[in-house]
PDB file of C-alpha atoms in Angstrom:
ATOM      1  CA  MET T   1      -0.079  -0.083   0.154  1.00 50.00           C
ATOM      2  CA  TYR T   2       2.787   2.268   0.866  1.00 54.00           C
ATOM      3  CA  GLY T   3       4.681   1.939  -2.403  1.00 53.00           C
ATOM      4  CA  ASN T   4       2.128   2.280  -4.736  1.00 55.00           C
ATOM      5  CA  TYR T   5       1.214   6.206  -2.761  1.00 53.00           C
ATOM      6  CA  TYR T   6       5.562   6.605  -3.234  1.00 53.00           C
ATOM      7  CA  GLY T   7       5.856   5.354  -6.717  1.00 51.00           C
ATOM      8  CA  ARG T   8       2.649   7.713  -7.456  1.00 53.00           C
ATOM      9  CA  ARG T   9       4.272  10.983  -5.872  1.00 53.00           C
ATOM     10  CA  ASN T  10       8.334  10.430  -6.864  1.00 55.00           C
ATOM     11  CA  SER T  11       6.579   9.471 -11.378  1.00 58.00           C
ATOM     12  CA  GLY T  12       4.902  13.116 -10.909  1.00 66.00           C
ATOM     13  CA  LEU T  13       8.441  15.054  -9.914  1.00 70.00           C
ATOM     14  CA  GLY T  14      10.205  13.208 -12.803  1.00 77.00           C
ATOM     15  CA  LEU T  15       7.019  14.096 -15.012  1.00 81.00           C
ATOM     16  CA  LYS T  16       7.794  17.593 -13.299  1.00 84.00           C
ATOM     17  CA  VAL T  17      11.767  17.772 -13.787  1.00 84.00           C
ATOM     18  CA  LEU T  18      11.006  16.266 -17.697  1.00 86.00           C
ATOM     19  CA  ILE T  19       8.790  19.291 -18.601  1.00 87.00           C
ATOM     20  CA  GLY T  20      11.163  21.888 -16.934  1.00 86.00           C
ATOM     21  CA  ILE T  21      13.720  20.443 -19.190  1.00 88.00           C
ATOM     22  CA  GLY T  22      11.274  20.497 -22.070  1.00 85.00           C
ATOM     23  CA  ILE T  23      10.824  23.984 -21.415  1.00 86.00           C
ATOM     24  CA  ALA T  24      14.842  24.991 -20.576  1.00 83.00           C
ATOM     25  CA  LEU T  25      15.753  23.558 -24.459  1.00 81.00           C
ATOM     26  CA  VAL T  26      12.437  25.121 -25.961  1.00 78.00           C
ATOM     27  CA  ILE T  27      14.633  28.598 -24.699  1.00 74.00           C
ATOM     28  CA  LEU T  28      17.950  27.730 -25.756  1.00 69.00           C
ATOM     29  CA  ILE T  29      16.731  27.071 -28.964  1.00 68.00           C
ATOM     30  CA  ALA T  30      14.286  30.178 -29.132  1.00 65.00           C
ATOM     31  CA  ILE T  31      16.978  32.819 -28.361  1.00 65.00           C
ATOM     32  CA  PRO T  32      19.370  32.585 -31.110  1.00 60.00           C
ATOM     33  CA  CYS T  33      16.561  32.154 -33.889  1.00 59.00           C
ATOM     34  CA  CYS T  34      14.853  35.101 -32.547  1.00 59.00           C
ATOM     35  CA  LYS T  35      18.186  36.887 -32.151  1.00 58.00           C
ATOM     36  CA  SER T  36      19.463  35.842 -36.248  1.00 55.00           C
ATOM     37  CA  TYR T  37      15.474  37.016 -37.322  1.00 59.00           C
ATOM     38  CA  TYR T  38      14.155  39.943 -35.249  1.00 66.00           C
ATOM     39  CA  SER T  39      16.641  41.784 -34.255  1.00 77.00           C
ATOM     40  CA  GLU T  40      18.186  43.096 -37.467  1.00 88.00           C
ATOM     41  CA  LYS T  41      18.994  46.722 -38.209  1.00 92.00           C
ATOM     42  CA  THR T  42      21.896  48.613 -41.103  1.00 95.00           C
ATOM     43  CA  TYR T  43      24.333  50.815 -39.880  1.00 96.00           C
ATOM     44  CA  THR T  44      26.627  52.853 -42.052  1.00 97.00           C
ATOM     45  CA  ALA T  45      29.907  53.354 -39.567  1.00 97.00           C
ATOM     46  CA  THR T  46      34.080  54.001 -40.388  1.00 98.00           C
ATOM     47  CA  VAL T  47      35.413  51.701 -38.531  1.00 98.00           C
ATOM     48  CA  THR T  48      38.079  52.999 -36.114  1.00 98.00           C
ATOM     49  CA  ASP T  49      40.259  49.987 -34.655  1.00 98.00           C
ATOM     50  CA  LYS T  50      39.726  46.051 -34.501  1.00 98.00           C
ATOM     51  CA  ASP T  51      40.529  43.794 -31.952  1.00 96.00           C
ATOM     52  CA  ILE T  52      40.768  40.064 -31.149  1.00 94.00           C
ATOM     53  CA  LYS T  53      38.723  39.044 -27.719  1.00 89.00           C
ATOM     54  CA  ASN T  54      39.989  36.048 -26.527  1.00 88.00           C
ATOM     55  CA  TYR T  55      38.859  33.416 -24.103  1.00 83.00           C
ATOM     56  CA  ASP T  56      39.871  29.706 -22.952  1.00 84.00           C
ATOM     57  CA  SER T  57      38.776  28.123 -26.200  1.00 82.00           C
ATOM     58  CA  SER T  58      37.646  30.567 -28.671  1.00 79.00           C
ATOM     59  CA  SER T  59      37.753  34.125 -29.864  1.00 83.00           C
ATOM     60  CA  LYS T  60      35.319  37.196 -30.420  1.00 88.00           C
ATOM     61  CA  PHE T  61      36.569  39.726 -33.567  1.00 95.00           C
ATOM     62  CA  LEU T  62      35.430  42.981 -32.614  1.00 97.00           C
ATOM     63  CA  VAL T  63      35.350  45.670 -35.257  1.00 98.00           C
ATOM     64  CA  PHE T  64      35.132  49.328 -33.114  1.00 98.00           C
ATOM     65  CA  THR T  65      32.862  52.105 -35.521  1.00 98.00           C
ATOM     66  CA  LYS T  66      31.218  55.343 -35.618  1.00 97.00           C
ATOM     67  CA  THR T  67      28.137  55.678 -36.848  1.00 95.00           C
ATOM     68  CA  GLU T  68      27.204  58.589 -39.662  1.00 92.00           C
ATOM     69  CA  ASP T  69      25.244  60.191 -36.432  1.00 93.00           C
ATOM     70  CA  GLY T  70      28.759  59.943 -34.015  1.00 94.00           C
ATOM     71  CA  ALA T  71      27.509  57.242 -31.633  1.00 95.00           C
ATOM     72  CA  THR T  72      30.269  54.636 -30.844  1.00 96.00           C
ATOM     73  CA  LYS T  73      29.587  51.637 -31.455  1.00 96.00           C
ATOM     74  CA  VAL T  74      31.396  47.675 -31.096  1.00 97.00           C
ATOM     75  CA  PHE T  75      30.248  45.337 -33.019  1.00 97.00           C
ATOM     76  CA  SER T  76      31.562  41.674 -32.573  1.00 95.00           C
ATOM     77  CA  MET T  77      32.364  39.331 -35.828  1.00 92.00           C
ATOM     78  CA  GLU T  78      31.186  35.367 -34.529  1.00 89.00           C
ATOM     79  CA  ASP T  79      30.384  32.169 -36.938  1.00 84.00           C
ATOM     80  CA  THR T  80      26.358  31.969 -36.898  1.00 79.00           C
ATOM     81  CA  LEU T  81      25.080  28.927 -37.528  1.00 72.00           C
ATOM     82  CA  ILE T  82      21.555  29.744 -38.404  1.00 69.00           C
ATOM     83  CA  LYS T  83      22.220  32.187 -40.989  1.00 69.00           C
ATOM     84  CA  GLY T  84      24.991  29.949 -43.080  1.00 71.00           C
ATOM     85  CA  ARG T  85      27.725  31.881 -41.648  1.00 75.00           C
ATOM     86  CA  TRP T  86      31.453  30.175 -41.271  1.00 80.00           C
ATOM     87  CA  ASN T  87      33.895  32.585 -42.994  1.00 86.00           C
ATOM     88  CA  THR T  88      33.868  35.288 -40.433  1.00 88.00           C
ATOM     89  CA  ALA T  89      37.503  34.619 -39.827  1.00 89.00           C
ATOM     90  CA  ASP T  90      38.252  36.003 -43.486  1.00 92.00           C
ATOM     91  CA  ASP T  91      35.462  38.923 -43.529  1.00 93.00           C
ATOM     92  CA  TYR T  92      37.039  40.154 -40.079  1.00 95.00           C
ATOM     93  CA  ALA T  93      40.385  40.621 -42.385  1.00 95.00           C
ATOM     94  CA  GLU T  94      38.499  42.713 -45.171  1.00 96.00           C
ATOM     95  CA  ILE T  95      37.201  45.403 -43.328  1.00 97.00           C
ATOM     96  CA  GLU T  96      40.117  48.097 -43.299  1.00 97.00           C
ATOM     97  CA  ILE T  97      40.256  50.924 -40.355  1.00 98.00           C
ATOM     98  CA  GLY T  98      39.607  53.975 -41.544  1.00 97.00           C
ATOM     99  CA  GLU T  99      37.142  52.535 -44.255  1.00 97.00           C
ATOM    100  CA  THR T 100      33.161  53.587 -44.159  1.00 97.00           C
ATOM    101  CA  TYR T 101      31.020  50.300 -44.199  1.00 98.00           C
ATOM    102  CA  THR T 102      26.862  49.515 -44.034  1.00 97.00           C
ATOM    103  CA  PHE T 103      27.038  46.871 -41.808  1.00 96.00           C
ATOM    104  CA  THR T 104      23.852  44.815 -41.066  1.00 94.00           C
ATOM    105  CA  VAL T 105      23.822  43.376 -37.761  1.00 94.00           C
ATOM    106  CA  ILE T 106      21.951  40.927 -35.511  1.00 90.00           C
ATOM    107  CA  GLY T 107      21.695  40.912 -31.901  1.00 86.00           C
ATOM    108  CA  TRP T 108      21.518  43.227 -28.958  1.00 85.00           C
ATOM    109  CA  ARG T 109      24.249  44.771 -27.052  1.00 88.00           C
ATOM    110  CA  ILE T 110      24.256  43.385 -23.229  1.00 82.00           C
ATOM    111  CA  PRO T 111      27.367  44.922 -21.630  1.00 86.00           C
ATOM    112  CA  PHE T 112      27.091  42.473 -18.666  1.00 83.00           C
ATOM    113  CA  MET T 113      27.618  39.680 -21.028  1.00 78.00           C
ATOM    114  CA  SER T 114      30.444  40.952 -23.016  1.00 82.00           C
ATOM    115  CA  GLU T 115      26.930  40.485 -25.857  1.00 86.00           C
ATOM    116  CA  TYR T 116      27.434  42.800 -28.700  1.00 92.00           C
ATOM    117  CA  GLU T 117      25.777  43.362 -31.852  1.00 93.00           C
ATOM    118  CA  ASN T 118      26.843  40.280 -34.703  1.00 93.00           C
ATOM    119  CA  ILE T 119      27.866  41.650 -37.910  1.00 93.00           C
ATOM    120  CA  ILE T 120      26.309  39.038 -40.480  1.00 91.00           C
ATOM    121  CA  GLU T 121      26.674  41.224 -43.412  1.00 92.00           C
ATOM    122  CA  PHE T 122      28.856  44.543 -44.652  1.00 95.00           C
ATOM    123  CA  GLN T 123      29.605  46.295 -47.615  1.00 96.00           C
ATOM    124  CA  LYS T 124      32.467  49.176 -48.231  1.00 96.00           C
ATOM    125  CA  LYS T 125      31.172  52.576 -48.866  1.00 91.00           C
ATOM    126  CA  GLN T 126      32.317  54.303 -51.602  1.00 83.00           C
TER     127      GLN T 126
END
């Protein structure tokens, strides 16, 4: 009698854990999708500097700019699975300090997480 009562209570807890894991997975998948498709913006800016920020197992290419209205913006260049971008190192090498570009970016600047808007396309202004 006691075994069945406790068995049912534990299986309910297991179901809640599975549901929680499922919700967490959906959120982890949804955030990059939203970041890629719902945050796309375009800026025209002059490159003032470039740098590479190294982490334990990866690097982030940073592009420092000044926009047409005088605002300072820092963008990153990272491979982006959802946008099918795999050549960021080559593209980063093409960007020249002192030149003006039209940048298409995705994502948001989140300072406490060291997140930057990610350049997915760029075109040099003539």
